[in-house]
Tab-separated table of N, CA and C in Angstrom:
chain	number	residue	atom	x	y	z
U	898	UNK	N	0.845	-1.184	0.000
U	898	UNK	CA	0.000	0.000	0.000
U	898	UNK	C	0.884	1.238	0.000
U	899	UNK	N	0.395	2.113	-0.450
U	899	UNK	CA	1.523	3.279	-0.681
U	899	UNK	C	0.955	4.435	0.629
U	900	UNK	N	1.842	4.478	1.044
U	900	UNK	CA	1.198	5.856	2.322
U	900	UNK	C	0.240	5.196	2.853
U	901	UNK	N	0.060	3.985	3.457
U	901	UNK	CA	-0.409	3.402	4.346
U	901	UNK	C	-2.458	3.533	3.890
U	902	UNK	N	-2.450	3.807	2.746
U	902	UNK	CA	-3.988	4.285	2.048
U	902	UNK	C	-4.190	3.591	0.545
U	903	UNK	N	-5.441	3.208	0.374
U	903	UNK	CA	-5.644	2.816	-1.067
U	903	UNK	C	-5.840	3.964	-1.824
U	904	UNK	N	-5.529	3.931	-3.205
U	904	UNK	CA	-5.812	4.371	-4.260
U	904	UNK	C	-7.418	4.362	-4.679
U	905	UNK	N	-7.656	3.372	-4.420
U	905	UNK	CA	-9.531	2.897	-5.022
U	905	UNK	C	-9.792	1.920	-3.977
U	906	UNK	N	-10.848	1.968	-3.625
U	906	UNK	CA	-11.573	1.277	-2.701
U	906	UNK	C	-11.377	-0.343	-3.324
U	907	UNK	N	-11.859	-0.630	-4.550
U	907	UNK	CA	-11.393	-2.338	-4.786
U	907	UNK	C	-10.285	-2.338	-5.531
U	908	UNK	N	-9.247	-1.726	-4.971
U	908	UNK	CA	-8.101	-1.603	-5.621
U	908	UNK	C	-7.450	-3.091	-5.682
U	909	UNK	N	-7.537	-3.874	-4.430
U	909	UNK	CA	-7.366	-5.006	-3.965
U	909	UNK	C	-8.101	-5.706	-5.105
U	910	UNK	N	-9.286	-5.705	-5.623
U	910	UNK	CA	-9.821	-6.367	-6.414
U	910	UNK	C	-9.228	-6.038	-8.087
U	911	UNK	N	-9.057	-5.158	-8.302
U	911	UNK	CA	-8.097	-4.328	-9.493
U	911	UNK	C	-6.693	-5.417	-9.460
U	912	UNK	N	-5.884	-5.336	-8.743
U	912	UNK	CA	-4.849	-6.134	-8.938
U	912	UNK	C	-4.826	-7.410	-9.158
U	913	UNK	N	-6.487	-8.126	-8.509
U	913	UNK	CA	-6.064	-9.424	-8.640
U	913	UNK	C	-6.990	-9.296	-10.105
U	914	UNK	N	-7.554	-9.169	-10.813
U	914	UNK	CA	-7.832	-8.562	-12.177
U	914	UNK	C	-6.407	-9.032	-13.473
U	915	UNK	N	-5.944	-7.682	-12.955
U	915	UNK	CA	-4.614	-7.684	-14.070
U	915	UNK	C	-3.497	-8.584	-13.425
U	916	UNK	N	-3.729	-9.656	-12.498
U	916	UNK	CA	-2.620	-10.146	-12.333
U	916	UNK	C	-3.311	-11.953	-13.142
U	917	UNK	N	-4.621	-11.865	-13.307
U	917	UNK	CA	-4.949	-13.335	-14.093
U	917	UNK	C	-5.148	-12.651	-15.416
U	918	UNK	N	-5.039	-11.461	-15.912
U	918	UNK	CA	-4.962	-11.127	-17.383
U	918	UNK	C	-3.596	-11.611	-17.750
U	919	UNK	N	-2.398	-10.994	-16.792
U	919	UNK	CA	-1.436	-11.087	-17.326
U	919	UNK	C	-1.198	-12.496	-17.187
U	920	UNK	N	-1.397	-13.305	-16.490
U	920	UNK	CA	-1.240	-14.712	-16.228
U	920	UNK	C	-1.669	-15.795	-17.399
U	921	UNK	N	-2.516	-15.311	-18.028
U	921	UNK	CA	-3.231	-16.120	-19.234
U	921	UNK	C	-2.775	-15.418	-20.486
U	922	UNK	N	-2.396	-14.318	-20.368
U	922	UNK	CA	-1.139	-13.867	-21.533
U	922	UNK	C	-0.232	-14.499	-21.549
U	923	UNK	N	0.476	-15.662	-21.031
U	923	UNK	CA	0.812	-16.690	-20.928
U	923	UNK	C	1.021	-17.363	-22.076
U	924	UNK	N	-0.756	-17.667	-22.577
U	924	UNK	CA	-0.926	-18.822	-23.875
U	924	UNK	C	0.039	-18.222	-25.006
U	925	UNK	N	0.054	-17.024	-24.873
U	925	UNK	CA	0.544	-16.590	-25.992
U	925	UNK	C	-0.588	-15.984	-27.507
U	926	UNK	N	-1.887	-16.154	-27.309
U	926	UNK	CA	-2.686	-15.481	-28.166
U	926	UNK	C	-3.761	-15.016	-27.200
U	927	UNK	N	-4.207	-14.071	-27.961
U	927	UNK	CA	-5.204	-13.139	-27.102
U	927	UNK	C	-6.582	-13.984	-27.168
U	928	UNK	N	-7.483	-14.549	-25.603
U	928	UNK	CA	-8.254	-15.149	-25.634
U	928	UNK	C	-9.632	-14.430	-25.421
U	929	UNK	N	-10.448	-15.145	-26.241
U	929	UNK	CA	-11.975	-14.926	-26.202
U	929	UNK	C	-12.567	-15.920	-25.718
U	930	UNK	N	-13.262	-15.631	-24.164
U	930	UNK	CA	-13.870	-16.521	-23.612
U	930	UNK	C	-13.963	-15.799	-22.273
U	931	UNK	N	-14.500	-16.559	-21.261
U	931	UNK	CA	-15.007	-16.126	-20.077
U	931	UNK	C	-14.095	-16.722	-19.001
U	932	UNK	N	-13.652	-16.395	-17.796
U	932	UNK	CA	-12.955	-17.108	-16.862
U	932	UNK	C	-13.498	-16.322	-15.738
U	933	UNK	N	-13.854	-17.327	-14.176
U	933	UNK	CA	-14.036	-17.094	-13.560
U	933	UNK	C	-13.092	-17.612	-12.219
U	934	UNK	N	-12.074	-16.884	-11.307
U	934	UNK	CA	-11.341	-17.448	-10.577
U	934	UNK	C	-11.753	-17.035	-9.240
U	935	UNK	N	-11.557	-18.069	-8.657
U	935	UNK	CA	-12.417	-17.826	-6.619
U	935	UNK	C	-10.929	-18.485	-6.068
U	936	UNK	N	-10.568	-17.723	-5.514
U	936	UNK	CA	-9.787	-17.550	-4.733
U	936	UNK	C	-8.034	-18.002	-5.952
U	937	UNK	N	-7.691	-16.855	-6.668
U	937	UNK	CA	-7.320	-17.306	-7.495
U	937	UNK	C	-5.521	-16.880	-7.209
U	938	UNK	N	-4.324	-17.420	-7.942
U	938	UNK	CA	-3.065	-16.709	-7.463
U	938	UNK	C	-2.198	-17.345	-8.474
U	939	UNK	N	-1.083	-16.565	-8.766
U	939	UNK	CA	-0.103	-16.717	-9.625
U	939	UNK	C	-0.264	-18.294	-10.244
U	940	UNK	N	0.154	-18.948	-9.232
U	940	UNK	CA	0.363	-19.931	-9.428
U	940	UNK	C	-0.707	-21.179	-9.564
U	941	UNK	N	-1.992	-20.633	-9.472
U	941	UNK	CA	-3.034	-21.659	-10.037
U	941	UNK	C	-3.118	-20.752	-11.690
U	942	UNK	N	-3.004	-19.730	-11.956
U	942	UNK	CA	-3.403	-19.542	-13.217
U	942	UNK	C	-2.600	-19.732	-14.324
U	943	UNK	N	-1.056	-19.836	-14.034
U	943	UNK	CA	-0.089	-20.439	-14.476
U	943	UNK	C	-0.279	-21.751	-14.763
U	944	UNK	N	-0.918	-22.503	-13.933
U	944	UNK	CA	-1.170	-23.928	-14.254
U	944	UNK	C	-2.652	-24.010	-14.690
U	945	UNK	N	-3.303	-23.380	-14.709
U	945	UNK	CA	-4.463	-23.170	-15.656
U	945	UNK	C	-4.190	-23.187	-17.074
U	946	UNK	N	-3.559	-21.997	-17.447
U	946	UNK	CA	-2.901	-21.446	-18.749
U	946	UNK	C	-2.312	-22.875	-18.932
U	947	UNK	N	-1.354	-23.426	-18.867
U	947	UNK	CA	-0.679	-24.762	-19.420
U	947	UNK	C	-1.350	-25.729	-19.351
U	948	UNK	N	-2.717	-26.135	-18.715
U	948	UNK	CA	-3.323	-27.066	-18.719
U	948	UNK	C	-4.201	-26.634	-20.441
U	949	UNK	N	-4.938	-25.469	-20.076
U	949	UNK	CA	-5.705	-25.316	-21.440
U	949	UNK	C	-4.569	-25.372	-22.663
U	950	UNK	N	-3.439	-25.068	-22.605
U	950	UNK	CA	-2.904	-25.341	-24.106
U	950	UNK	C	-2.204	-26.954	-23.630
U	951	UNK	N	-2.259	-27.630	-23.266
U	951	UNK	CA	-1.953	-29.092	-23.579
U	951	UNK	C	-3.434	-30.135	-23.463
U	952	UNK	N	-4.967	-28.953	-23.480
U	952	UNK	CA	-6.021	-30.009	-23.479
U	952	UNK	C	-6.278	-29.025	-24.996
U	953	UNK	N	-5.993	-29.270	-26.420
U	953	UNK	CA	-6.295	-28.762	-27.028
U	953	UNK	C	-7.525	-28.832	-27.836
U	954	UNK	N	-8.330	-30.205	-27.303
U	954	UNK	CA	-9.531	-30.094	-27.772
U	954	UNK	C	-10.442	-29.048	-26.892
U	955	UNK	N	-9.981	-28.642	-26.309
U	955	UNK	CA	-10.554	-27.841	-24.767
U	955	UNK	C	-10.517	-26.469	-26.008
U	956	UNK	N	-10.003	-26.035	-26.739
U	956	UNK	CA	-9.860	-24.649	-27.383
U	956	UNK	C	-9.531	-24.830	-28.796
U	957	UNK	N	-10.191	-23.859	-29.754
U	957	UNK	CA	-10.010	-23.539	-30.991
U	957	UNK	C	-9.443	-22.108	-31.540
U	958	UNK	N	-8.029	-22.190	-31.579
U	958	UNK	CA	-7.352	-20.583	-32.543
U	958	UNK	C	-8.329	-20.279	-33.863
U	959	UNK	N	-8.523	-18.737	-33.853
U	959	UNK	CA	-9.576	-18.758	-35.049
U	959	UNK	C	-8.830	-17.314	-35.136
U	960	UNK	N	-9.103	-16.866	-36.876
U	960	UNK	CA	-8.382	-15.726	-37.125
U	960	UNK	C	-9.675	-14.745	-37.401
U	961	UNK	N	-9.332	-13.554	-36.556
U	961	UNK	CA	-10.460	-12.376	-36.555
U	961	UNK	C	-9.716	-11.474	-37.780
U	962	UNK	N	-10.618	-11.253	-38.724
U	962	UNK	CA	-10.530	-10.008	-40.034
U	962	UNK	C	-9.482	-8.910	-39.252
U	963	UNK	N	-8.661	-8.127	-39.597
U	963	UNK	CA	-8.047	-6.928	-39.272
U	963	UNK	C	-9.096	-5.509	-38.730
U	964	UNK	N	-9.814	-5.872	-39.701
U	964	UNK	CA	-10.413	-4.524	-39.061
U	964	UNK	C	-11.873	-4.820	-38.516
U	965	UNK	N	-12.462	-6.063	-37.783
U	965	UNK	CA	-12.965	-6.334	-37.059
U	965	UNK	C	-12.640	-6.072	-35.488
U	966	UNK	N	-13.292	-5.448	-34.512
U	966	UNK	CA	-12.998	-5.237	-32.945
U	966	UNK	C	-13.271	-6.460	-32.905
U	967	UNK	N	-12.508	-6.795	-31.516
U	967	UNK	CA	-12.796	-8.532	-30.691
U	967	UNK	C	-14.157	-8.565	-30.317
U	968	UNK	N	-14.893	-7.137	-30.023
U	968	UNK	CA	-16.097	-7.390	-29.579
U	968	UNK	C	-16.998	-7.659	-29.988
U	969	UNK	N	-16.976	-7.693	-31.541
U	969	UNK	CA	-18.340	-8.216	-32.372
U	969	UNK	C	-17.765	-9.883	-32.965
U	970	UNK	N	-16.494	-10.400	-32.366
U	970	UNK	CA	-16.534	-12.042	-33.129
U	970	UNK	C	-17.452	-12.513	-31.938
U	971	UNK	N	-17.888	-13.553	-32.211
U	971	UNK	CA	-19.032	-14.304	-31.500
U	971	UNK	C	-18.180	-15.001	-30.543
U	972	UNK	N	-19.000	-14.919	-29.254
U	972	UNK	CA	-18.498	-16.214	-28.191
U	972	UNK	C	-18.289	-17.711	-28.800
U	973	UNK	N	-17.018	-18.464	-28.543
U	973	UNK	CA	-17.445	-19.944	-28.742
U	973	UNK	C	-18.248	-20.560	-27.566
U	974	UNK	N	-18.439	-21.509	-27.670
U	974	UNK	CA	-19.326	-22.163	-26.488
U	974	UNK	C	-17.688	-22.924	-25.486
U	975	UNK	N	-18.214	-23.442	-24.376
U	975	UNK	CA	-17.038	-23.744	-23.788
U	975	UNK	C	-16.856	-25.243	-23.576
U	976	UNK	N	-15.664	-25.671	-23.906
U	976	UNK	CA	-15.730	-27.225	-24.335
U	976	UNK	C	-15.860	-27.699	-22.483
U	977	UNK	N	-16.288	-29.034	-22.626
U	977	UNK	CA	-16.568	-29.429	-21.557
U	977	UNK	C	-15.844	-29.950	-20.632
U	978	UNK	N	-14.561	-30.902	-21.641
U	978	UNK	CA	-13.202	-30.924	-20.364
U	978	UNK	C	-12.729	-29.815	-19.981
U	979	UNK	N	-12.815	-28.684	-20.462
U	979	UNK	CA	-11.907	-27.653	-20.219
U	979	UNK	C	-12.978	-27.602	-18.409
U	980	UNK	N	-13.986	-27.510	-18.932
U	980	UNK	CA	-14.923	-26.990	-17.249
U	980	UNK	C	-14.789	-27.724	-16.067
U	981	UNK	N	-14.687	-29.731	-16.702
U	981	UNK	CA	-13.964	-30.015	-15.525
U	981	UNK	C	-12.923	-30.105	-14.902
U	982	UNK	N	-11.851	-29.206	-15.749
U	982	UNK	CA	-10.892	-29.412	-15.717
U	982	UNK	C	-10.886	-28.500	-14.480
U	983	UNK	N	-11.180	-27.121	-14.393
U	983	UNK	CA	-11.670	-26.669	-12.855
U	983	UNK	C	-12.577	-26.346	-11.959
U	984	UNK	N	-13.396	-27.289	-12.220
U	984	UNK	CA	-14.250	-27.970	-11.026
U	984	UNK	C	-13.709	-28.763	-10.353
């Protein structure tokens, strides 16, 4: 904490944010999909990230047009080992 005070009230929640973005920047391509982590830390999302690229039926690379935003390609649906994979 800097000066013994937060910056933003869920600042705490902010960091742990960009610390599983950067963690799944990992795979090495920018992902479209949903992730939800409960009680989450370096080192489970690290082994998240390497689990989904060695279950590769778990995910499909697909190439978005150049001048398409990420926000209009369509959700894929989510393969089903991948879900038990953390449950």
């Amino acid at each position: 904490m800097l000066n013994n005070s937060l910056r933003f009230d869920d600042e705490f929640v902010r960091h742990k944010i960009l610390d599983v973005i950067g963690d799944m920047a990992l795979v090495g391509h920018p992902l479209i999909g949903h992730l939800v982590a409960h009680r989450g830390g370096h080192a489970l999302h690290t082994e998240f990230a390497a689990m989904v690229m060695q279950e590769t039926d778990a995910w499909t690379l697909v190439e978005v047009p150049g001048d398409t935003p990420v926000a209009h390609v369509p959700m894929p649906q989510p393969a089903r080992s991948a879900a038990r994979a953390i449950n």
